[in-house]
mmCIF file of C-alpha atoms and ligand atoms in Angstrom:
data_model
loop_
_atom_site.group_PDB
_atom_site.id
_atom_site.type_symbol
_atom_site.label_atom_id
_atom_site.label_comp_id
_atom_site.label_asym_id
_atom_site.label_seq_id
_atom_site.Cartn_x
_atom_site.Cartn_y
_atom_site.Cartn_z
ATOM 1 C CA MET A 4 -66.618 -69.224 34.998
ATOM 2 C CA ARG A 5 -65.791 -68.017 38.520
ATOM 3 C CA GLU A 6 -65.224 -71.338 39.511
ATOM 4 C CA GLN A 7 -63.142 -72.512 36.817
ATOM 5 C CA LEU A 8 -60.986 -69.240 37.353
ATOM 6 C CA GLU A 9 -60.662 -70.769 41.073
ATOM 7 C CA GLN A 10 -59.682 -73.879 40.183
ATOM 8 C CA ILE A 11 -56.787 -72.634 37.380
ATOM 9 C CA ARG A 12 -55.889 -70.549 40.005
ATOM 10 C CA SER A 13 -55.557 -72.847 42.613
ATOM 11 C CA ARG A 14 -53.574 -76.319 40.793
ATOM 12 C CA ALA A 15 -51.467 -72.604 39.339
ATOM 13 C CA LEU A 16 -50.918 -72.240 42.733
ATOM 14 C CA ALA A 17 -50.259 -75.748 43.994
ATOM 15 C CA GLU A 18 -48.360 -76.531 41.363
ATOM 16 C CA LEU A 19 -46.014 -72.959 41.529
ATOM 17 C CA ALA A 20 -45.275 -74.626 45.663
ATOM 18 C CA ALA A 21 -41.773 -73.311 47.272
ATOM 19 C CA GLU A 22 -39.912 -76.566 46.154
ATOM 20 C CA ALA A 23 -40.584 -76.138 41.965
ATOM 21 C CA THR A 24 -38.063 -76.061 39.287
ATOM 22 C CA GLU A 25 -37.385 -73.858 36.947
ATOM 23 C CA SER A 26 -38.516 -75.760 33.854
ATOM 24 C CA ALA A 27 -41.800 -76.617 36.483
ATOM 25 C CA ILE A 28 -42.466 -72.681 36.828
ATOM 26 C CA GLU A 29 -42.224 -72.041 32.922
ATOM 27 C CA ASP A 30 -44.651 -74.263 32.447
ATOM 28 C CA VAL A 31 -47.202 -73.143 34.649
ATOM 29 C CA ARG A 32 -46.351 -70.197 33.099
ATOM 30 C CA VAL A 33 -46.506 -71.270 29.463
ATOM 31 C CA ARG A 34 -50.017 -72.947 30.591
ATOM 32 C CA VAL A 35 -51.829 -70.601 32.750
ATOM 33 C CA LEU A 36 -49.926 -66.892 31.233
ATOM 34 C CA GLY A 37 -49.412 -67.573 28.173
ATOM 35 C CA ARG A 38 -50.666 -66.479 24.709
ATOM 36 C CA ALA A 39 -52.576 -69.505 24.129
ATOM 37 C CA GLY A 40 -53.116 -70.800 27.697
ATOM 38 C CA GLU A 41 -56.258 -70.818 30.165
ATOM 39 C CA LEU A 42 -56.447 -66.818 30.825
ATOM 40 C CA THR A 43 -55.871 -65.655 27.534
ATOM 41 C CA GLU A 44 -58.966 -68.509 26.738
ATOM 42 C CA ILE A 45 -61.144 -67.201 29.610
ATOM 43 C CA MET A 46 -60.696 -63.762 28.257
ATOM 44 C CA ARG A 47 -61.941 -64.526 24.952
ATOM 45 C CA GLY A 48 -64.801 -66.345 25.655
ATOM 46 C CA MET A 49 -65.719 -62.969 28.178
ATOM 47 C CA ARG A 50 -69.299 -62.980 24.825
ATOM 48 C CA GLU A 51 -71.033 -65.541 26.657
ATOM 49 C CA VAL A 52 -70.477 -63.714 30.253
ATOM 50 C CA PRO A 53 -73.519 -61.485 31.176
ATOM 51 C CA ALA A 54 -72.990 -58.114 30.721
ATOM 52 C CA GLN A 55 -72.992 -56.959 34.060
ATOM 53 C CA GLU A 56 -71.024 -59.727 35.002
ATOM 54 C CA ARG A 57 -68.282 -58.745 33.559
ATOM 55 C CA PRO A 58 -66.607 -56.454 35.354
ATOM 56 C CA ALA A 59 -66.302 -59.022 38.173
ATOM 57 C CA ILE A 60 -64.897 -61.349 35.562
ATOM 58 C CA GLY A 61 -62.250 -59.284 34.210
ATOM 59 C CA GLN A 62 -61.085 -57.998 37.142
ATOM 60 C CA LEU A 63 -60.783 -61.865 38.856
ATOM 61 C CA VAL A 64 -59.043 -62.469 35.797
ATOM 62 C CA ASN A 65 -56.617 -59.509 36.410
ATOM 63 C CA GLN A 66 -56.352 -60.279 40.182
ATOM 64 C CA ILE A 67 -55.252 -63.782 39.481
ATOM 65 C CA LYS A 68 -52.533 -63.099 36.336
ATOM 66 C CA THR A 69 -50.737 -60.323 38.934
ATOM 67 C CA GLU A 70 -51.063 -63.428 41.390
ATOM 68 C CA LEU A 71 -49.869 -65.451 39.018
ATOM 69 C CA GLU A 72 -46.901 -63.396 38.262
ATOM 70 C CA ALA A 73 -45.553 -62.684 41.272
ATOM 71 C CA ARG A 74 -45.344 -66.151 42.688
ATOM 72 C CA ILE A 75 -43.459 -66.506 39.862
ATOM 73 C CA GLU A 76 -41.467 -64.380 39.524
ATOM 74 C CA ALA A 77 -40.578 -64.803 43.798
ATOM 75 C CA LEU A 78 -39.766 -68.092 42.809
ATOM 76 C CA GLN A 79 -37.392 -67.375 40.026
ATOM 77 C CA GLY A 80 -35.377 -64.598 42.003
ATOM 78 C CA LYS A 81 -35.022 -67.511 45.107
ATOM 79 C CA LEU A 82 -33.836 -70.066 42.198
ATOM 80 C CA LYS A 83 -31.236 -67.425 40.946
ATOM 81 C CA GLU A 84 -29.843 -67.153 44.120
ATOM 82 C CA ALA A 85 -29.980 -70.027 44.650
ATOM 83 C CA ALA A 86 -27.180 -71.101 41.515
ATOM 84 C CA LEU A 87 -25.471 -67.921 42.655
ATOM 85 C CA GLU A 88 -25.624 -69.403 46.372
ATOM 86 C CA ARG A 89 -23.910 -73.010 45.300
ATOM 87 C CA SER A 90 -21.480 -71.389 42.578
ATOM 88 C CA LEU A 91 -19.905 -69.809 45.285
ATOM 89 C CA THR A 92 -19.674 -72.320 47.545
ATOM 90 C CA GLU A 93 -18.370 -75.271 45.138
ATOM 91 C CA ALA A 94 -16.404 -73.203 42.362
ATOM 92 C CA ARG A 95 -14.925 -71.312 45.692
ATOM 93 C CA LEU A 96 -10.986 -70.064 44.553
ATOM 94 C CA ASP A 97 -8.390 -71.159 46.734
ATOM 95 C CA VAL A 98 -6.126 -67.906 46.938
ATOM 96 C CA THR A 99 -3.663 -69.941 49.176
ATOM 97 C CA LEU A 100 -3.091 -72.238 46.590
ATOM 98 C CA PRO A 101 0.564 -71.366 44.619
ATOM 99 C CA GLY A 102 0.141 -69.650 41.425
ATOM 100 C CA ALA A 103 1.556 -71.504 38.010
ATOM 101 C CA LYS A 104 4.362 -69.807 37.515
ATOM 102 C CA ILE A 105 4.933 -67.988 33.908
ATOM 103 C CA PRO A 106 8.026 -69.485 32.384
ATOM 104 C CA ARG A 107 10.717 -66.378 32.154
ATOM 105 C CA GLY A 108 13.281 -66.847 29.058
ATOM 106 C CA HIS A 109 16.215 -64.825 29.492
ATOM 107 C CA LEU A 110 19.569 -64.015 27.527
ATOM 108 C CA HIS A 111 21.552 -66.103 25.345
ATOM 109 C CA PRO A 112 25.093 -66.932 27.300
ATOM 110 C CA ILE A 113 26.969 -65.421 24.689
ATOM 111 C CA THR A 114 25.002 -62.661 24.199
ATOM 112 C CA LEU A 115 25.291 -62.017 28.285
ATOM 113 C CA THR A 116 29.512 -62.817 28.056
ATOM 114 C CA ILE A 117 28.841 -59.697 24.934
ATOM 115 C CA GLU A 118 27.443 -57.983 27.409
ATOM 116 C CA ASN A 119 29.297 -58.072 30.324
ATOM 117 C CA MET A 120 32.440 -57.732 28.532
ATOM 118 C CA LEU A 121 30.733 -54.351 26.974
ATOM 119 C CA ARG A 122 29.947 -53.415 30.403
ATOM 120 C CA ILE A 123 33.373 -53.202 31.171
ATOM 121 C CA PHE A 124 34.996 -51.676 28.644
ATOM 122 C CA ASN A 125 32.812 -48.657 28.727
ATOM 123 C CA ALA A 126 33.137 -48.776 32.316
ATOM 124 C CA MET A 127 36.841 -47.877 31.039
ATOM 125 C CA GLY A 128 35.825 -45.372 28.404
ATOM 126 C CA PHE A 129 35.815 -47.197 25.392
ATOM 127 C CA GLU A 130 32.681 -45.545 23.589
ATOM 128 C CA ILE A 131 30.483 -49.314 21.549
ATOM 129 C CA VAL A 132 30.288 -48.778 17.985
ATOM 130 C CA ALA A 133 28.140 -51.284 15.838
ATOM 131 C CA THR A 134 29.722 -52.168 12.149
ATOM 132 C CA ARG A 135 28.761 -54.423 9.782
ATOM 133 C CA ASP A 136 28.703 -57.955 8.928
ATOM 134 C CA ILE A 137 28.457 -57.645 5.205
ATOM 135 C CA GLU A 138 31.814 -56.182 3.930
ATOM 136 C CA ASP A 139 34.471 -56.219 0.692
ATOM 137 C CA ASP A 140 38.266 -56.429 0.223
ATOM 138 C CA PHE A 141 39.413 -53.112 1.323
ATOM 139 C CA HIS A 142 37.665 -53.133 4.832
ATOM 140 C CA ASN A 143 38.458 -56.961 5.810
ATOM 141 C CA PHE A 144 41.791 -56.947 4.295
ATOM 142 C CA ALA A 145 43.287 -54.838 1.995
ATOM 143 C CA ALA A 146 42.882 -51.366 4.701
ATOM 144 C CA LEU A 147 44.447 -54.101 7.395
ATOM 145 C CA ASN A 148 47.732 -54.180 5.861
ATOM 146 C CA PHE A 149 47.412 -57.667 4.656
ATOM 147 C CA PRO A 150 48.390 -57.781 0.453
ATOM 148 C CA PRO A 151 46.988 -59.096 -2.113
ATOM 149 C CA ASP A 152 48.371 -62.747 -1.924
ATOM 150 C CA HIS A 153 48.629 -62.910 2.129
ATOM 151 C CA PRO A 154 48.189 -67.107 3.103
ATOM 152 C CA ALA A 155 45.708 -65.521 6.018
ATOM 153 C CA ARG A 156 43.630 -64.616 3.329
ATOM 154 C CA GLU A 157 43.361 -67.667 2.436
ATOM 155 C CA MET A 158 44.474 -69.124 6.041
ATOM 156 C CA GLN A 159 40.770 -67.526 7.411
ATOM 157 C CA ASP A 160 38.622 -68.936 4.605
ATOM 158 C CA THR A 161 36.742 -66.569 3.735
ATOM 159 C CA PHE A 162 32.927 -67.056 2.833
ATOM 160 C CA PHE A 163 32.638 -64.573 -0.462
ATOM 161 C CA LEU A 164 29.352 -63.651 -1.369
ATOM 162 C CA GLY A 165 30.452 -61.962 -5.379
ATOM 163 C CA GLY A 166 30.408 -58.573 -6.781
ATOM 164 C CA GLY A 167 33.521 -57.837 -4.634
ATOM 165 C CA LEU A 168 31.749 -58.655 -1.076
ATOM 166 C CA LEU A 169 32.021 -61.263 1.329
ATOM 167 C CA LEU A 170 31.256 -62.675 4.771
ATOM 168 C CA ARG A 171 33.787 -60.390 7.476
ATOM 169 C CA THR A 172 36.509 -63.342 8.944
ATOM 170 C CA HIS A 173 36.888 -60.505 11.696
ATOM 171 C CA THR A 174 35.697 -57.733 13.434
ATOM 172 C CA SER A 175 38.550 -55.665 12.792
ATOM 173 C CA ASN A 176 36.684 -54.112 9.710
ATOM 174 C CA GLY A 177 35.288 -51.982 12.716
ATOM 175 C CA GLN A 178 39.012 -49.697 13.243
ATOM 176 C CA ILE A 179 38.643 -49.140 9.290
ATOM 177 C CA ARG A 180 34.937 -47.953 9.614
ATOM 178 C CA VAL A 181 35.434 -46.250 12.208
ATOM 179 C CA MET A 182 39.310 -44.387 11.181
ATOM 180 C CA GLU A 183 37.671 -43.920 8.356
ATOM 181 C CA GLN A 184 34.763 -41.509 9.691
ATOM 182 C CA ARG A 185 36.121 -39.610 12.421
ATOM 183 C CA ARG A 186 39.542 -38.101 13.652
ATOM 184 C CA PRO A 187 40.816 -39.397 17.436
ATOM 185 C CA PRO A 188 41.165 -39.076 20.640
ATOM 186 C CA LEU A 189 38.845 -42.588 19.745
ATOM 187 C CA ALA A 190 38.588 -46.178 22.823
ATOM 188 C CA ILE A 191 36.597 -47.642 20.432
ATOM 189 C CA VAL A 192 34.983 -51.215 20.702
ATOM 190 C CA CYS A 193 33.177 -53.246 18.470
ATOM 191 C CA PRO A 194 30.717 -56.278 19.117
ATOM 192 C CA GLY A 195 29.788 -58.131 15.991
ATOM 193 C CA ASN A 196 29.503 -61.521 14.589
ATOM 194 C CA CYS A 197 32.407 -62.930 12.696
ATOM 195 C CA TYR A 198 32.644 -65.836 10.365
ATOM 196 C CA ARG A 199 35.085 -68.587 8.572
ATOM 197 C CA ARG A 200 34.190 -71.594 6.962
ATOM 198 C CA ASP A 201 34.845 -73.891 9.631
ATOM 199 C CA GLU A 202 33.204 -77.108 9.886
ATOM 200 C CA LEU A 203 31.174 -76.551 14.099
ATOM 201 C CA SER A 204 33.046 -78.492 16.218
ATOM 202 C CA VAL A 205 33.670 -78.853 19.800
ATOM 203 C CA ARG A 206 36.452 -76.034 19.527
ATOM 204 C CA ALA A 207 34.774 -73.232 16.155
ATOM 205 C CA SER A 208 31.612 -72.229 14.568
ATOM 206 C CA PRO A 209 31.833 -71.216 11.077
ATOM 207 C CA MET A 210 30.462 -67.727 12.410
ATOM 208 C CA PHE A 211 31.599 -66.364 16.090
ATOM 209 C CA SER A 212 31.460 -63.114 18.066
ATOM 210 C CA GLN A 213 34.520 -60.973 18.549
ATOM 211 C CA ILE A 214 34.815 -57.832 20.369
ATOM 212 C CA GLU A 215 37.411 -55.665 18.142
ATOM 213 C CA GLY A 216 38.946 -52.649 20.491
ATOM 214 C CA PHE A 217 40.847 -49.368 19.697
ATOM 215 C CA MET A 218 42.500 -46.468 21.085
ATOM 216 C CA VAL A 219 44.412 -43.796 19.674
ATOM 217 C CA ASP A 220 45.335 -40.888 19.992
ATOM 218 C CA ARG A 221 48.380 -38.007 19.271
ATOM 219 C CA ALA A 222 51.687 -39.573 18.797
ATOM 220 C CA GLY A 223 53.301 -40.809 21.661
ATOM 221 C CA ARG A 224 50.386 -40.513 23.997
ATOM 222 C CA ILE A 225 49.507 -44.102 23.835
ATOM 223 C CA THR A 226 51.763 -46.696 24.246
ATOM 224 C CA MET A 227 52.217 -50.533 24.453
ATOM 225 C CA ALA A 228 52.141 -49.777 27.974
ATOM 226 C CA HIS A 229 48.625 -48.686 27.614
ATOM 227 C CA LEU A 230 47.744 -51.390 25.931
ATOM 228 C CA LYS A 231 49.335 -53.800 29.008
ATOM 229 C CA GLY A 232 47.331 -51.713 31.394
ATOM 230 C CA VAL A 233 43.885 -52.056 29.711
ATOM 231 C CA LEU A 234 43.678 -55.586 28.167
ATOM 232 C CA THR A 235 45.099 -56.555 32.232
ATOM 233 C CA GLU A 236 42.498 -54.368 33.916
ATOM 234 C CA PHE A 237 39.445 -55.996 31.407
ATOM 235 C CA LEU A 238 40.886 -59.558 32.121
ATOM 236 C CA ARG A 239 41.344 -59.458 35.922
ATOM 237 C CA ALA A 240 37.707 -57.702 35.471
ATOM 238 C CA PHE A 241 35.735 -60.130 33.095
ATOM 239 C CA PHE A 242 38.071 -63.633 34.730
ATOM 240 C CA GLY A 243 38.946 -62.115 38.464
ATOM 241 C CA SER A 244 41.324 -60.560 40.036
ATOM 242 C CA ASP A 245 43.413 -63.334 40.950
ATOM 243 C CA THR A 246 43.508 -64.138 37.199
ATOM 244 C CA ALA A 247 47.498 -63.765 35.870
ATOM 245 C CA VAL A 248 47.943 -62.157 32.436
ATOM 246 C CA ARG A 249 50.693 -63.233 30.279
ATOM 247 C CA PHE A 250 51.737 -61.116 27.137
ATOM 248 C CA ARG A 251 53.300 -62.590 24.361
ATOM 249 C CA ALA A 252 55.690 -62.046 21.078
ATOM 250 C CA SER A 253 53.289 -62.415 18.361
ATOM 251 C CA PHE A 254 52.235 -61.642 14.375
ATOM 252 C CA PHE A 255 48.974 -60.023 12.890
ATOM 253 C CA PRO A 256 49.183 -58.107 9.931
ATOM 254 C CA PHE A 257 48.363 -54.878 10.696
ATOM 255 C CA THR A 258 50.104 -54.743 13.939
ATOM 256 C CA GLU A 259 53.531 -54.226 14.871
ATOM 257 C CA PRO A 260 54.510 -55.379 16.984
ATOM 258 C CA SER A 261 52.193 -57.658 18.188
ATOM 259 C CA ALA A 262 51.102 -59.745 20.959
ATOM 260 C CA GLU A 263 49.488 -62.966 22.175
ATOM 261 C CA VAL A 264 47.619 -62.727 24.832
ATOM 262 C CA ASP A 265 46.642 -65.387 27.794
ATOM 263 C CA ILE A 266 45.658 -65.991 31.228
ATOM 264 C CA SER A 267 46.281 -68.814 33.785
ATOM 265 C CA CYS A 268 43.944 -71.595 33.069
ATOM 266 C CA LEU A 269 40.071 -70.972 34.958
ATOM 267 C CA LEU A 270 39.128 -74.835 34.817
ATOM 268 C CA CYS A 271 43.101 -75.718 36.902
ATOM 269 C CA GLY A 272 44.663 -72.611 38.048
ATOM 270 C CA GLY A 273 47.498 -72.314 35.893
ATOM 271 C CA LYS A 274 48.879 -76.398 36.843
ATOM 272 C CA GLY A 275 48.033 -77.473 33.478
ATOM 273 C CA CYS A 276 44.789 -79.785 31.927
ATOM 274 C CA ARG A 277 43.464 -80.692 29.021
ATOM 275 C CA ILE A 278 42.207 -77.849 28.360
ATOM 276 C CA CYS A 279 44.511 -75.461 28.690
ATOM 277 C CA LYS A 280 47.740 -78.831 26.659
ATOM 278 C CA HIS A 281 49.072 -78.472 29.861
ATOM 279 C CA SER A 282 50.544 -75.425 30.048
ATOM 280 C CA GLY A 283 48.479 -73.938 32.390
ATOM 281 C CA TRP A 284 47.495 -71.271 30.459
ATOM 282 C CA THR A 285 45.018 -70.155 27.703
ATOM 283 C CA GLU A 286 44.981 -68.273 24.707
ATOM 284 C CA ILE A 287 42.505 -65.508 24.926
ATOM 285 C CA LEU A 288 43.389 -62.255 22.573
ATOM 286 C CA GLY A 289 45.182 -60.891 19.772
ATOM 287 C CA SER A 290 46.454 -57.441 20.309
ATOM 288 C CA GLY A 291 49.837 -54.911 18.965
ATOM 289 C CA MET A 292 50.311 -51.288 18.346
ATOM 290 C CA ILE A 293 48.360 -50.376 15.132
ATOM 291 C CA HIS A 294 50.367 -50.267 12.153
ATOM 292 C CA PRO A 295 51.460 -47.139 10.221
ATOM 293 C CA ASN A 296 50.048 -48.922 7.085
ATOM 294 C CA VAL A 297 47.027 -48.997 8.555
ATOM 295 C CA LEU A 298 46.704 -45.138 10.135
ATOM 296 C CA ARG A 299 47.742 -44.627 6.519
ATOM 297 C CA ALA A 300 44.716 -46.750 5.023
ATOM 298 C CA VAL A 301 42.342 -44.390 6.696
ATOM 299 C CA GLY A 302 43.807 -40.756 5.965
ATOM 300 C CA TYR A 303 45.811 -40.940 9.052
ATOM 301 C CA ASP A 304 49.036 -39.271 9.657
ATOM 302 C CA PRO A 305 51.597 -42.422 11.281
ATOM 303 C CA ALA A 306 53.929 -39.680 12.335
ATOM 304 C CA GLU A 307 50.817 -37.435 13.778
ATOM 305 C CA TYR A 308 48.986 -40.417 15.271
ATOM 306 C CA GLN A 309 49.694 -43.396 17.325
ATOM 307 C CA GLY A 310 47.425 -46.235 18.589
ATOM 308 C CA PHE A 311 46.634 -50.206 20.043
ATOM 309 C CA ALA A 312 43.859 -52.688 18.769
ATOM 310 C CA PHE A 313 43.235 -55.607 20.188
ATOM 311 C CA GLY A 314 40.511 -58.911 19.327
ATOM 312 C CA LEU A 315 38.396 -61.101 22.150
ATOM 313 C CA GLY A 316 37.281 -64.040 20.908
ATOM 314 C CA VAL A 317 33.850 -64.248 22.969
ATOM 315 C CA ASP A 318 32.882 -67.625 22.199
ATOM 316 C CA ARG A 319 35.783 -69.204 23.624
ATOM 317 C CA THR A 320 35.912 -66.571 26.288
ATOM 318 C CA ALA A 321 32.648 -68.351 27.275
ATOM 319 C CA LEU A 322 32.906 -71.830 26.553
ATOM 320 C CA LEU A 323 36.170 -71.234 29.397
ATOM 321 C CA ARG A 324 34.224 -68.695 32.323
ATOM 322 C CA LEU A 325 30.777 -70.951 31.918
ATOM 323 C CA GLY A 326 32.614 -74.404 32.261
ATOM 324 C CA VAL A 327 31.050 -75.911 29.202
ATOM 325 C CA GLU A 328 33.608 -78.127 27.031
ATOM 326 C CA ASP A 329 31.830 -78.112 23.770
ATOM 327 C CA MET A 330 31.105 -75.304 21.339
ATOM 328 C CA ARG A 331 27.976 -77.080 19.541
ATOM 329 C CA LEU A 332 25.814 -76.151 22.901
ATOM 330 C CA PHE A 333 26.152 -73.139 21.961
ATOM 331 C CA PHE A 334 25.007 -73.302 19.016
ATOM 332 C CA GLU A 335 22.229 -75.774 19.194
ATOM 333 C CA ASN A 336 19.804 -73.720 21.303
ATOM 334 C CA ASP A 337 18.723 -76.189 23.135
ATOM 335 C CA VAL A 338 16.265 -75.490 25.818
ATOM 336 C CA ARG A 339 17.243 -77.681 28.596
ATOM 337 C CA PHE A 340 20.791 -76.797 28.097
ATOM 338 C CA LEU A 341 20.154 -72.829 27.520
ATOM 339 C CA GLY A 342 18.553 -73.439 30.711
ATOM 340 C CA GLN A 343 20.801 -73.513 33.117
ATOM 341 C CA PHE A 344 22.674 -70.227 32.230
ATOM 342 C CA PRO A 345 20.205 -67.755 34.522
ATOM 343 C CA ALA A 346 22.196 -69.095 37.374
ATOM 344 C CA SER A 347 25.750 -67.501 35.029
ATOM 345 C CA ASN A 348 23.246 -64.312 35.050
ATOM 346 C CA GLU A 349 24.047 -63.789 38.887
ATOM 347 C CA ARG A 350 27.493 -64.547 38.663
ATOM 348 C CA PHE A 351 27.826 -62.270 35.658
ATOM 349 C CA ALA A 352 26.352 -59.435 38.148
HETATM 350 N N1 DAH B 111 41.382 -60.101 14.145
HETATM 351 C C1 DAH B 111 42.368 -60.914 14.254
HETATM 352 C C2 DAH B 111 41.390 -62.768 14.651
HETATM 353 O O1 DAH B 111 40.227 -62.398 13.775
HETATM 354 C C3 DAH B 111 42.159 -60.320 16.385
HETATM 355 C C4 DAH B 111 42.892 -59.605 15.775
HETATM 356 C C5 DAH B 111 44.493 -59.656 16.461
HETATM 357 C C6 DAH B 111 42.780 -58.050 15.860
HETATM 358 C C7 DAH B 111 44.936 -58.878 16.646
HETATM 359 C C8 DAH B 111 42.988 -57.387 16.728
HETATM 360 C C9 DAH B 111 44.740 -57.745 16.826
HETATM 361 O O2 DAH B 111 42.429 -56.291 16.775
HETATM 362 O O3 DAH B 111 45.656 -56.584 17.066
HETATM 363 O O4 DAH B 111 41.613 -62.871 15.150
#
């Protein structure tokens, strides 16, 4: 029995050599120490051992068991360490490699244009008020002094929604919405989307952005001179201080007198080119003194209050400012196109 045990021990120890693999170690553990292992078998056969030898044999079994377990643990520990060492050297993290850049989005150039314009008006003391895209005839036309059969209603080619509702054709509804609710003094800009039944083309889109602005106070306090001052200041802030600004008499139902405003062409600087149709000027906005009928429509007495208004098309202005030739590019939202404009963020800053 003793001999048998010594054999088990020396064989196991030989197999548990320093270079034993993980599976070799496991094999020895199962074969010798396992539940049906060699040592267990010997313990089971104890009955046949003479009584006086049993304690010594039992002791020897335990001793071998402890010895082998310690050996196994030591080997496994070493293997684990080696594995860790290997993974540390093999999968070394090279912190000097440049990181993968996470692509960063940015605002749409039209949005940037609107924000920049609003910032300028805001700095001049204008409050920003958003009104609504879905309007009724009163706020889009009637209160703005369009008679029922006015050709402009057709000219503007409105999207009618039924039930007396329509998609606003301009942000001038903002004047009516705000003045209905509030009393002067008012200095307000209303940005927003407008809709007309135009085909998407190089120069136009069925949905476009405008900024409506108006300033109203007691009669005599706001004049055409303020209108010219505010708009010239805005245009020079937005397009550059050397921009030439020209006011041209015009007509709108909701203003009297009315003026269209031109700036010197951004592409040719006034010399004349294809974009400005060789005039040297580009039309940028419409404006005028608010018509007494508009003031009446919102419950103001025209003898008491007076003010100016203007409407500015954002998309075409953005087009000119960014040197884009085709309006459709702004609406197709091809990221290869839009991705060119983070640089314009800086220009806008
Ligand atoms: N509502 C006009 C349009 O859609 C723009 C406009 C012109 C607004 C003159 C005004 C204005 O307030 O005074 O074309």
